[in-house]
Amino acid sequence: MNYNGLTVAIFDKSLKDTIRVLGGKAVVLDTDTPVGWDSFINKLISNEICVLLLTEPKHIVSLFARATANGTYNQVLHSISQTVIGSASKNCTDLWKQHKLSVDFEPNTAGIKELLTEIARLACYLLDKKQTAVHRGADTTYWKHVDMRWGLDEEAVQKRHKSPFLAACRREPTDYTPIWLLRQAGRYQRAYRELKSDLDFLEMCKKSELTAEITLMAVERLGVDAAILFADILPLLQPLGFDLEYIRGHGPVIHNPIRSGADVDRLEEGVKESQHFVYETIRMVLPALPPNIPLIGFSGAPFTLAAYAIEGESTKEFRNLKIFMHSNPGAWHAFMEKLSRAIIGYLNEQISAGVQAIQLFDSWVGCLSPDDYKTFVLPHNRYIFSNLPPTIPKIHFGTGTSSLLELMKEAGGEVLGLDWRVDLSDAWHRLDYDVAVQGNLDPLILFTSPKEIRKQASTILGKAGDRPGHIFNLGHGILPGTPEENVTALVDIVHELGNK
Ligand code: CP3
């Protein structure tokens, strides 16, 4: 988790010690004279520099001015395309852009200290990635995450198969506890907000290159062990006939919710083709994803999709849904069957496009009693799981489900999601240890401090013990406003404490 001996070029000699403490070799450059610049340019051209931290805009300007004057501009560009570029600010990033170079890392808080420490976590990875790309003939000057090519040969396929995340799904022992995070890409992230800009969320979900970029950006910045497709559960409702809109500051709204059996009869079938943008995202993400990182596809479960389709928006009470379900059971089951068929088609298409695991999000099913779950949900979720390939790990996720866990296991899935309301060791015991478990940190803990996060992560890891088959995650998604540095701290802490 540091520079690991890489040479780091800086202009401020007061930072030398910080680089040393972080495991790097600092090369301090003399920017006062043309001779100083020429010597720096020589070092760059002879590939002596691994990480380039020109933290002041004027230095970037001077570098290219001097390279133009001494005729080395193209060589400098070529060398920099194999060097990790860290940018201390938006200004610096824009200056690199003027020379058709994209920066490899910009910290979330403008500041040199932040840049030095945040980039240290990723420097070795970023250098390997860039050099692999160059080796494979990719253009790494003005490039994005989706432009990376790792090469998907048999060795890479094997590496992904043996990855800690997939091994844990199969309850095989791993070198360390794998971690990924629900909503690992989202509004809490500066980079996400910049990529989203002022696009409408639904419009954004349909731009495959953008959703692929967001998927990959989150994995790289956090250093998690799995990628989750950036998409949403609700767009699948559109081709069924629902009028969906995401209203800023309010959330998703369905303008024509289900209120009667006749509304169910009117719904369309055969919807999987309409989600082509999701399959396209998967095909774009896979070649750019490091070989040891699997991609998780997903769908909402029929109950949770029905909750939006009947209520028309997020709710805590599920009043319309429960009244409809109990007073109109025939129509309810017909609706769940239609949703289930759509979900099966959708997930199987994602699997064909290449995802290595899937997650079924039944986020709101915890509002039901066990008997109602058994009658109104279990048969449908079981039907879905039994119509997916047995070889692919399937994560069955819910929240507030402590009274439903055994029934959820009965419905299917090799991995069960646990939120923070259950004790992990009790829950796993109740499940007879014959499924893997995923969870179970309260996302609110990420608002506290690295010290508290460490304490809580350690408790959870202790409850999982040395038993294979625990995937660390939150009990529910990362909330907007969560400090990003606490999220990366959690990933590093779990990797450190979960080392076996
Ligand atoms: O986890 C990831 O990083 C992948 C992306 C992902 C999103 N939504 C992105 C998103 C996933 C897996 C989902 C699933 C999802 N969507 C669920 C199940 C998981 C859960 O959280 O319970 C549900 C219930 C939804 C429905 C949904 N989508 C709601 C209620 C909202 C609004 C709430 C909010 O946070 O604004 C969305 C919008 C949404 N989905 C956003 C993101 C990043 C925020 C959109 C924005 O940028 O404004």
Coordinates of C-alpha atoms and ligand atoms in Angstrom, one line a residue:
M1 CA 0.0 0.0 0.0
N2 CA 2.8 2.4 -0.8
Y3 CA 5.2 3.5 -3.5
N4 CA 7.2 0.3 -3.1
G5 CA 10.5 1.8 -4.2
L6 CA 9.1 3.7 -7.3
T7 CA 10.8 6.9 -8.3
V8 CA 8.6 9.9 -7.7
A9 CA 9.4 13.2 -9.3
I10 CA 8.5 16.3 -7.3
F11 CA 9.5 19.9 -7.3
D12 CA 9.1 20.7 -3.6
K13 CA 12.0 19.3 -1.6
S14 CA 10.1 19.6 1.6
L15 CA 8.1 16.6 0.4
K16 CA 11.1 14.4 0.1
D17 CA 10.6 12.9 3.6
T18 CA 6.9 12.2 3.0
I19 CA 7.7 10.3 -0.1
R20 CA 10.4 8.3 1.7
V21 CA 8.0 7.5 4.6
L22 CA 5.5 6.3 1.9
G23 CA 8.2 4.0 0.5
G24 CA 9.2 6.0 -2.6
K25 CA 12.4 7.4 -4.0
A26 CA 12.0 11.1 -4.4
V27 CA 13.7 12.8 -7.4
V28 CA 13.6 16.6 -6.6
L29 CA 13.8 18.7 -9.7
D30 CA 15.5 22.0 -10.2
T31 CA 13.0 24.3 -11.9
D32 CA 15.0 27.5 -11.8
T33 CA 17.3 27.1 -14.8
P34 CA 17.0 25.7 -18.4
V35 CA 19.8 23.2 -17.4
G36 CA 17.6 22.0 -14.5
W37 CA 14.7 21.4 -17.0
D38 CA 16.9 19.7 -19.5
S39 CA 18.2 17.3 -16.8
F40 CA 14.6 16.5 -15.8
I41 CA 13.6 15.9 -19.4
N42 CA 16.6 13.5 -19.8
K43 CA 15.4 11.6 -16.8
L44 CA 11.9 11.4 -18.2
I45 CA 13.1 10.3 -21.6
S46 CA 15.4 7.6 -20.2
N47 CA 12.3 6.3 -18.2
E48 CA 13.9 6.9 -14.8
I49 CA 10.7 8.4 -13.5
C50 CA 7.7 6.3 -12.5
V51 CA 5.4 8.8 -10.9
L52 CA 5.2 12.4 -12.0
L53 CA 3.8 14.9 -9.5
L54 CA 4.0 18.4 -11.0
T55 CA 1.9 20.0 -8.4
E56 CA 2.0 23.6 -9.7
P57 CA 0.4 24.6 -13.0
K58 CA 3.4 26.8 -13.9
H59 CA 5.7 23.7 -13.9
I60 CA 3.5 21.9 -16.4
V61 CA 3.6 24.9 -18.6
S62 CA 7.4 25.2 -18.2
L63 CA 8.0 21.6 -19.0
F64 CA 6.3 21.7 -22.3
A65 CA 7.8 25.1 -23.2
R66 CA 11.3 23.7 -22.5
A67 CA 10.6 20.5 -24.4
T68 CA 9.4 22.5 -27.4
A69 CA 12.5 24.7 -27.2
N70 CA 14.9 21.8 -27.1
G71 CA 13.1 19.6 -29.7
T72 CA 12.1 16.8 -27.3
Y73 CA 8.3 17.5 -27.2
N74 CA 7.3 14.2 -28.9
Q75 CA 9.7 12.2 -26.8
V76 CA 8.5 13.8 -23.6
L77 CA 4.9 13.0 -24.6
H78 CA 5.8 9.4 -25.4
S79 CA 7.7 8.9 -22.0
I80 CA 4.9 10.5 -20.0
S81 CA 2.4 8.1 -21.7
Q82 CA 4.2 5.4 -19.7
T83 CA 4.5 7.3 -16.4
V84 CA 1.8 7.7 -13.7
I85 CA 0.6 11.3 -13.7
G86 CA -0.8 12.7 -10.5
S87 CA -2.6 15.9 -10.6
A88 CA -3.0 18.2 -7.5
S89 CA -5.9 20.2 -8.9
K90 CA -8.4 20.7 -11.7
N91 CA -6.1 23.4 -13.1
C92 CA -3.3 20.9 -13.4
T93 CA -5.6 18.3 -15.0
D94 CA -6.7 20.8 -17.6
L95 CA -3.2 21.8 -18.5
W96 CA -2.2 18.1 -19.0
K97 CA -5.4 17.8 -21.2
Q98 CA -4.2 20.7 -23.4
H99 CA -1.3 18.4 -24.3
K100 CA -3.7 15.5 -24.9
L101 CA -2.6 13.7 -21.8
S102 CA -5.1 12.4 -19.2
V103 CA -4.1 12.3 -15.6
D104 CA -4.1 8.9 -13.8
F105 CA -5.1 10.2 -10.4
E106 CA -6.6 13.4 -9.0
P107 CA -7.3 13.4 -5.2
N108 CA -10.6 14.4 -3.8
T109 CA -9.4 17.3 -1.8
A110 CA -7.0 19.6 -3.5
G111 CA -3.8 19.4 -1.7
I112 CA -0.3 18.1 -2.2
K113 CA -0.3 15.9 1.0
E114 CA -3.6 14.3 -0.1
L115 CA -2.1 13.7 -3.6
L116 CA 1.0 12.1 -2.2
T117 CA -0.7 9.7 0.2
E118 CA -3.7 8.8 -2.0
I119 CA -1.7 8.1 -5.0
A120 CA 0.8 6.0 -3.0
R121 CA -2.0 3.4 -2.5
L122 CA -2.4 3.0 -6.2
A123 CA 1.0 3.9 -7.8
C124 CA 2.3 0.4 -8.4
Y125 CA -1.1 -0.7 -9.8
L126 CA -1.4 2.4 -12.0
L127 CA 2.2 2.0 -13.4
D128 CA 1.6 -1.7 -14.1
K129 CA -1.7 -0.9 -15.8
K130 CA -0.2 1.8 -18.0
Q131 CA 2.9 -0.2 -19.0
T132 CA 0.8 -3.2 -19.8
A133 CA -1.4 -1.0 -22.0
V134 CA 1.6 0.4 -23.8
H135 CA 3.0 -3.1 -24.2
R136 CA -0.3 -4.2 -25.7
G137 CA -0.3 -1.3 -28.2
A138 CA -2.9 0.9 -26.5
D139 CA -2.6 4.6 -26.7
T140 CA -2.3 5.9 -23.1
T141 CA -2.0 9.6 -23.8
Y142 CA -5.6 10.8 -23.7
W143 CA -7.3 7.7 -22.4
K144 CA -10.1 6.6 -20.1
H145 CA -10.6 3.6 -17.9
V146 CA -12.6 1.8 -20.6
D147 CA -9.7 2.1 -23.0
M148 CA -7.5 -0.3 -20.9
R149 CA -6.9 -3.8 -22.4
W150 CA -5.6 -6.4 -20.0
G151 CA -6.0 -9.3 -22.5
L152 CA -8.4 -12.0 -21.7
D153 CA -6.4 -15.1 -22.4
E154 CA -6.9 -18.5 -20.7
E155 CA -4.5 -17.4 -17.9
A156 CA -6.6 -14.3 -17.1
V157 CA -9.8 -16.3 -17.2
Q158 CA -8.2 -18.7 -14.6
K159 CA -7.0 -15.8 -12.5
R160 CA -10.5 -14.4 -12.4
H161 CA -12.0 -17.8 -11.5
K162 CA -9.6 -18.1 -8.6
S163 CA -10.1 -14.5 -7.4
P164 CA -10.8 -14.1 -3.7
F165 CA -14.3 -12.8 -4.4
L166 CA -15.4 -15.8 -6.5
A167 CA -13.5 -18.3 -4.3
A168 CA -15.3 -16.9 -1.2
C169 CA -18.7 -17.2 -3.1
R170 CA -17.8 -20.9 -3.5
R171 CA -16.8 -21.0 0.2
E172 CA -13.2 -21.9 -0.7
P173 CA -10.4 -20.6 1.5
T174 CA -8.8 -17.2 0.4
D175 CA -5.6 -15.4 1.3
Y176 CA -7.6 -12.5 2.6
T177 CA -11.3 -11.5 3.1
P178 CA -12.5 -10.0 -0.1
I179 CA -14.5 -6.8 0.0
W180 CA -16.7 -4.8 -2.4
L181 CA -19.3 -2.2 -1.4
L182 CA -23.0 -1.7 -2.3
R183 CA -23.3 1.5 -4.3
Q184 CA -19.5 1.7 -4.5
A185 CA -20.0 4.1 -7.4
G186 CA -22.3 6.9 -6.5
R187 CA -23.0 10.5 -5.4
Y188 CA -20.6 10.3 -2.5
Q189 CA -17.7 10.4 -5.0
R190 CA -16.3 13.5 -6.6
A191 CA -15.3 11.5 -9.7
Y192 CA -18.9 10.2 -10.1
R193 CA -20.4 13.6 -9.8
E194 CA -18.0 14.9 -12.4
L195 CA -18.8 12.1 -14.8
K196 CA -22.5 12.4 -14.3
S197 CA -22.4 16.2 -14.6
D198 CA -25.9 17.5 -15.2
L199 CA -27.2 14.4 -17.0
D200 CA -30.5 13.0 -16.1
F201 CA -29.9 9.7 -14.2
L202 CA -32.0 7.6 -16.5
E203 CA -30.4 9.1 -19.6
M204 CA -27.0 8.4 -18.0
C205 CA -27.9 4.7 -17.3
K206 CA -28.4 4.2 -21.1
K207 CA -25.0 5.6 -22.1
S208 CA -22.9 2.4 -22.0
E209 CA -19.5 4.0 -22.4
L210 CA -20.3 6.3 -19.4
T211 CA -21.6 3.6 -17.2
A212 CA -18.7 1.3 -18.1
E213 CA -16.3 4.2 -17.1
I214 CA -18.1 4.7 -13.8
T215 CA -18.0 1.0 -13.0
L216 CA -14.2 0.9 -13.6
M217 CA -13.4 4.2 -11.9
A218 CA -15.0 3.0 -8.7
V219 CA -13.1 -0.3 -8.6
E220 CA -9.8 1.4 -9.3
R221 CA -10.1 4.2 -6.8
L222 CA -11.3 2.0 -4.0
G223 CA -9.2 -1.1 -4.6
V224 CA -12.1 -3.4 -4.0
D225 CA -12.1 -7.1 -5.0
A226 CA -15.2 -7.1 -7.3
A227 CA -16.8 -4.7 -9.8
I228 CA -20.5 -4.2 -9.9
L229 CA -22.1 -3.2 -13.1
F230 CA -23.2 0.5 -12.9
A231 CA -26.9 0.4 -13.7
D232 CA -30.1 0.6 -11.7
I233 CA -32.9 -1.9 -10.9
L234 CA -35.8 0.2 -12.1
P235 CA -35.1 0.7 -15.9
L236 CA -36.3 -2.9 -16.4
L237 CA -39.8 -1.7 -15.5
Q238 CA -39.9 0.7 -18.5
P239 CA -40.4 -1.9 -21.3
L240 CA -43.1 -3.6 -19.2
G241 CA -45.0 -0.4 -19.7
F242 CA -44.1 1.7 -16.7
D243 CA -43.5 5.4 -17.0
L244 CA -40.4 5.9 -14.9
E245 CA -38.7 9.1 -13.9
Y246 CA -35.9 10.0 -11.4
I247 CA -36.7 13.3 -9.8
R248 CA -33.7 15.2 -8.5
G249 CA -33.8 15.4 -4.7
H250 CA -36.9 13.1 -4.5
G251 CA -35.9 9.7 -6.1
P252 CA -37.6 7.4 -8.6
V253 CA -41.2 7.9 -9.5
I254 CA -43.5 5.6 -11.5
H255 CA -46.3 7.9 -13.0
N256 CA -48.6 5.0 -13.8
P257 CA -48.5 2.6 -10.8
I258 CA -50.3 -0.7 -10.7
R259 CA -53.6 -0.4 -8.8
S260 CA -55.7 -3.2 -10.2
G261 CA -55.6 -6.7 -11.9
A262 CA -56.4 -5.0 -15.2
D263 CA -53.2 -3.0 -14.9
V264 CA -51.3 -6.2 -14.6
D265 CA -53.0 -7.7 -17.6
R266 CA -51.9 -4.8 -19.7
L267 CA -48.1 -5.3 -19.1
E268 CA -45.8 -6.2 -21.9
E269 CA -43.7 -9.4 -22.0
G270 CA -40.4 -10.2 -23.7
V271 CA -38.4 -7.2 -22.5
K272 CA -34.8 -8.4 -22.3
E273 CA -33.8 -6.9 -25.7
S274 CA -34.7 -3.4 -24.4
Q275 CA -31.9 -3.5 -21.9
H276 CA -29.2 -3.8 -24.6
F277 CA -27.3 -0.8 -23.1
V278 CA -26.6 -3.0 -20.0
Y279 CA -25.2 -5.9 -22.0
E280 CA -23.1 -3.3 -23.9
T281 CA -21.7 -1.9 -20.6
I282 CA -20.7 -5.4 -19.6
R283 CA -18.9 -6.0 -22.9
M284 CA -17.1 -2.7 -22.5
V285 CA -16.1 -3.3 -18.8
L286 CA -14.7 -6.8 -19.1
P287 CA -11.6 -6.3 -21.2
A288 CA -10.7 -3.2 -19.1
L289 CA -11.1 -4.9 -15.7
P290 CA -8.0 -6.3 -14.0
P291 CA -7.9 -10.1 -14.5
N292 CA -8.3 -10.8 -10.7
I293 CA -11.5 -8.7 -10.4
P294 CA -14.8 -10.3 -11.3
L295 CA -17.8 -8.4 -12.6
I296 CA -21.2 -8.7 -10.7
G297 CA -24.4 -8.3 -12.7
F298 CA -27.7 -7.7 -11.0
S299 CA -31.4 -7.3 -11.1
G300 CA -34.1 -6.2 -8.6
A301 CA -36.1 -9.1 -7.2
P302 CA -39.8 -9.2 -8.2
F303 CA -41.0 -8.1 -4.8
T304 CA -38.8 -5.0 -4.7
L305 CA -39.6 -4.1 -8.3
A306 CA -43.3 -4.6 -7.5
A307 CA -42.9 -2.3 -4.5
Y308 CA -41.9 0.6 -6.8
A309 CA -44.4 -0.4 -9.5
I310 CA -47.3 -0.5 -7.0
E311 CA -46.4 2.4 -4.7
G312 CA -45.1 4.6 -7.5
E313 CA -42.2 5.8 -5.3
S314 CA -40.0 4.9 -2.3
T315 CA -42.1 4.3 0.8
K316 CA -41.6 3.0 4.3
E317 CA -45.1 1.5 4.9
F318 CA -45.8 -0.3 1.6
R319 CA -49.4 0.4 2.2
N320 CA -50.7 0.1 -1.4
L321 CA -48.5 -3.0 -2.0
K322 CA -49.8 -4.9 1.0
I323 CA -53.4 -4.0 0.4
F324 CA -53.1 -5.1 -3.3
M325 CA -51.2 -8.4 -2.4
H326 CA -53.7 -9.5 0.3
S327 CA -56.9 -8.4 -1.5
N328 CA -55.9 -9.5 -5.0
P329 CA -53.7 -12.5 -4.6
G330 CA -54.4 -13.8 -8.1
A331 CA -53.3 -10.6 -9.7
W332 CA -50.3 -10.3 -7.3
H333 CA -49.0 -13.7 -8.4
A334 CA -49.7 -12.9 -12.1
F335 CA -47.7 -9.8 -11.6
M336 CA -44.8 -11.5 -9.8
E337 CA -44.7 -14.1 -12.6
K338 CA -44.5 -11.5 -15.3
L339 CA -41.7 -9.8 -13.4
S340 CA -39.9 -13.1 -12.7
R341 CA -39.9 -13.9 -16.4
A342 CA -38.5 -10.5 -17.3
I343 CA -35.8 -10.9 -14.6
I344 CA -34.7 -14.4 -15.7
G345 CA -34.4 -13.1 -19.3
Y346 CA -32.5 -10.1 -18.2
L347 CA -30.0 -11.9 -15.9
N348 CA -29.3 -14.7 -18.4
E349 CA -28.5 -12.0 -21.0
Q350 CA -26.1 -10.4 -18.5
I351 CA -24.5 -13.8 -17.9
S352 CA -24.2 -14.4 -21.7
A353 CA -22.5 -11.0 -22.0
G354 CA -19.9 -12.1 -19.5
V355 CA -20.7 -11.3 -15.8
Q356 CA -19.1 -13.8 -13.4
A357 CA -21.7 -13.5 -10.5
I358 CA -25.1 -12.0 -10.1
Q359 CA -26.9 -10.3 -7.2
L360 CA -30.7 -10.3 -6.8
F361 CA -31.7 -7.2 -4.9
D362 CA -34.7 -7.8 -2.7
S363 CA -34.0 -4.6 -0.7
W364 CA -37.5 -4.1 0.7
V365 CA -38.7 -7.7 1.3
G366 CA -37.8 -7.3 5.0
C367 CA -41.2 -5.5 5.5
L368 CA -43.0 -8.9 5.2
S369 CA -43.9 -11.5 7.9
P370 CA -42.3 -14.9 7.4
D371 CA -45.7 -16.4 6.4
D372 CA -46.3 -13.7 3.8
Y373 CA -42.8 -14.2 2.5
K374 CA -43.5 -17.9 2.1
T375 CA -46.8 -17.4 0.3
F376 CA -46.2 -14.3 -1.8
V377 CA -42.4 -14.2 -2.5
L378 CA -40.5 -17.4 -2.0
P379 CA -42.0 -19.4 -4.9
H380 CA -41.1 -16.6 -7.3
N381 CA -37.5 -16.0 -6.1
R382 CA -37.0 -19.8 -6.2
Y383 CA -38.3 -19.9 -9.8
I384 CA -35.8 -17.2 -10.7
F385 CA -32.8 -18.9 -9.0
S386 CA -33.6 -22.2 -10.5
N387 CA -33.7 -20.7 -14.0
L388 CA -30.1 -19.4 -13.8
P389 CA -27.0 -21.4 -14.5
P390 CA -26.0 -23.5 -11.4
T391 CA -22.3 -22.7 -12.0
I392 CA -22.5 -19.0 -11.5
P393 CA -22.5 -17.6 -7.9
K394 CA -25.8 -15.9 -7.1
I395 CA -26.0 -13.4 -4.2
H396 CA -29.4 -13.1 -2.6
F397 CA -29.7 -9.7 -1.0
G398 CA -32.2 -8.1 1.3
T399 CA -32.3 -5.7 4.3
G400 CA -34.3 -6.0 7.5
T401 CA -34.5 -9.7 6.8
S402 CA -33.4 -11.2 10.1
S403 CA -36.7 -13.1 10.5
L404 CA -36.5 -14.3 6.8
L405 CA -33.0 -15.6 6.4
E406 CA -33.7 -19.4 6.4
L407 CA -36.6 -18.8 4.0
M408 CA -34.4 -16.7 1.7
K409 CA -31.8 -19.5 1.7
E410 CA -34.6 -21.9 0.8
A411 CA -35.5 -19.7 -2.2
G412 CA -31.9 -19.9 -3.5
G413 CA -28.5 -18.3 -3.9
E414 CA -25.0 -19.4 -3.0
V415 CA -24.4 -16.2 -1.0
L416 CA -26.8 -14.5 1.4
G417 CA -26.6 -10.7 2.1
L418 CA -26.7 -9.8 5.8
D419 CA -27.4 -6.3 7.0
W420 CA -26.2 -4.8 10.3
R421 CA -29.4 -5.7 12.2
V422 CA -28.2 -9.3 12.6
D423 CA -25.2 -10.7 14.3
L424 CA -23.1 -12.3 11.6
S425 CA -22.0 -15.3 13.6
D426 CA -25.6 -16.0 14.8
A427 CA -27.0 -15.6 11.3
W428 CA -24.4 -17.8 9.7
H429 CA -25.0 -20.5 12.4
R430 CA -28.7 -20.3 11.7
L431 CA -27.9 -20.9 8.0
D432 CA -26.0 -24.1 8.9
Y433 CA -22.9 -22.5 7.2
D434 CA -23.8 -24.0 3.9
V435 CA -24.1 -20.7 2.1
A436 CA -21.5 -17.9 1.9
V437 CA -22.4 -14.6 3.6
Q438 CA -22.0 -11.0 2.5
G439 CA -22.0 -8.0 4.8
N440 CA -22.6 -6.7 7.4
L441 CA -21.3 -3.2 8.3
D442 CA -23.8 -0.4 9.0
P443 CA -23.2 2.2 6.2
L444 CA -23.6 5.0 8.8
I445 CA -20.3 3.9 10.4
L446 CA -18.5 5.3 7.3
F447 CA -19.5 8.8 8.6
T448 CA -17.4 8.3 11.8
S449 CA -13.6 7.9 11.8
P450 CA -11.0 5.4 10.6
K451 CA -10.5 4.4 14.2
E452 CA -14.2 3.5 14.7
I453 CA -14.3 1.9 11.3
R454 CA -11.4 -0.3 12.2
K455 CA -13.0 -1.3 15.5
Q456 CA -16.3 -2.3 13.7
A457 CA -14.6 -4.1 10.8
S458 CA -12.5 -6.0 13.3
T459 CA -15.6 -7.1 15.2
I460 CA -17.3 -8.3 12.0
L461 CA -14.2 -10.2 10.8
G462 CA -13.9 -11.8 14.2
K463 CA -17.5 -13.0 14.0
A464 CA -16.8 -14.5 10.5
G465 CA -13.7 -16.2 12.1
D466 CA -11.5 -18.3 9.8
R467 CA -14.5 -19.9 8.1
P468 CA -14.2 -19.6 4.3
G469 CA -17.1 -17.9 2.6
H470 CA -17.3 -14.4 4.1
I471 CA -17.4 -11.4 1.6
F472 CA -17.1 -8.1 3.5
N473 CA -19.6 -5.5 2.5
L474 CA -22.0 -3.0 3.9
G475 CA -25.5 -4.0 5.0
H476 CA -26.9 -1.5 2.5
G477 CA -25.6 1.1 0.0
I478 CA -23.0 3.8 0.7
L479 CA -25.0 7.0 1.4
P480 CA -24.5 10.3 -0.3
G481 CA -22.3 12.6 1.8
T482 CA -20.1 9.7 3.0
P483 CA -16.5 10.9 3.3
E484 CA -14.6 9.2 0.5
E485 CA -11.4 8.8 2.5
N486 CA -13.3 6.7 5.0
V487 CA -14.5 4.4 2.3
T488 CA -10.9 3.7 1.0
A489 CA -9.8 3.4 4.7
L490 CA -12.4 0.6 5.2
V491 CA -11.1 -1.3 2.1
D492 CA -7.5 -1.0 3.3
I493 CA -8.5 -2.0 6.9
V494 CA -10.4 -5.1 5.8
H495 CA -7.5 -6.1 3.5
E496 CA -5.1 -5.7 6.4
L497 CA -7.2 -7.3 9.2
G498 CA -8.7 -10.0 7.0
N499 CA -5.2 -11.3 5.9
K500 CA -5.1 -15.0 6.7
Ligands
CP3_1 O1 -23.8 -0.5 -6.3 C1 -23.3 0.1 -7.3 O2 -22.3 0.8 -7.3 C2 -24.1 -0.1 -8.7 C3 -25.1 0.8 -9.0 C4 -26.5 0.7 -8.4 C5 -27.3 1.8 -8.4 N1 -28.6 1.4 -7.9 C6 -27.0 3.2 -8.8 C7 -27.8 4.3 -8.4 C8 -27.2 -0.4 -7.9 C9 -26.7 -1.8 -7.7 C10 -28.5 0.1 -7.6 C11 -29.6 -0.8 -7.2 C12 -30.8 -0.2 -6.7 N2 -31.5 0.9 -7.2 C13 -31.6 -0.7 -5.6 C14 -31.2 -2.0 -4.8 C15 -30.2 -1.7 -3.8 C16 -30.6 -0.8 -2.7 O3 -30.0 0.3 -2.6 O4 -31.5 -1.2 -2.0 C17 -32.7 0.1 -5.4 C18 -33.8 -0.1 -4.4 C19 -32.7 1.1 -6.4 C20 -33.7 2.1 -6.7 C21 -33.1 3.5 -6.7 N3 -32.3 4.0 -7.6 C22 -33.4 4.5 -5.7 C23 -34.3 4.3 -4.6 C24 -32.7 5.6 -6.1 C25 -32.7 7.0 -5.5 C26 -32.1 7.0 -4.2 C27 -30.9 7.8 -4.4 O5 -29.8 7.4 -3.8 O6 -30.9 8.9 -5.0 C28 -31.9 5.3 -7.3 C29 -31.0 6.1 -8.0 C30 -29.6 5.7 -8.1 N4 -29.2 4.4 -8.4 C31 -28.4 6.4 -7.9 C32 -27.3 5.6 -8.1 C33 -25.9 6.0 -8.0 C34 -28.4 7.9 -7.5 C35 -28.6 8.7 -8.8 C36 -28.0 10.0 -8.9 O7 -26.8 10.1 -9.3 O8 -28.7 11.0 -8.5

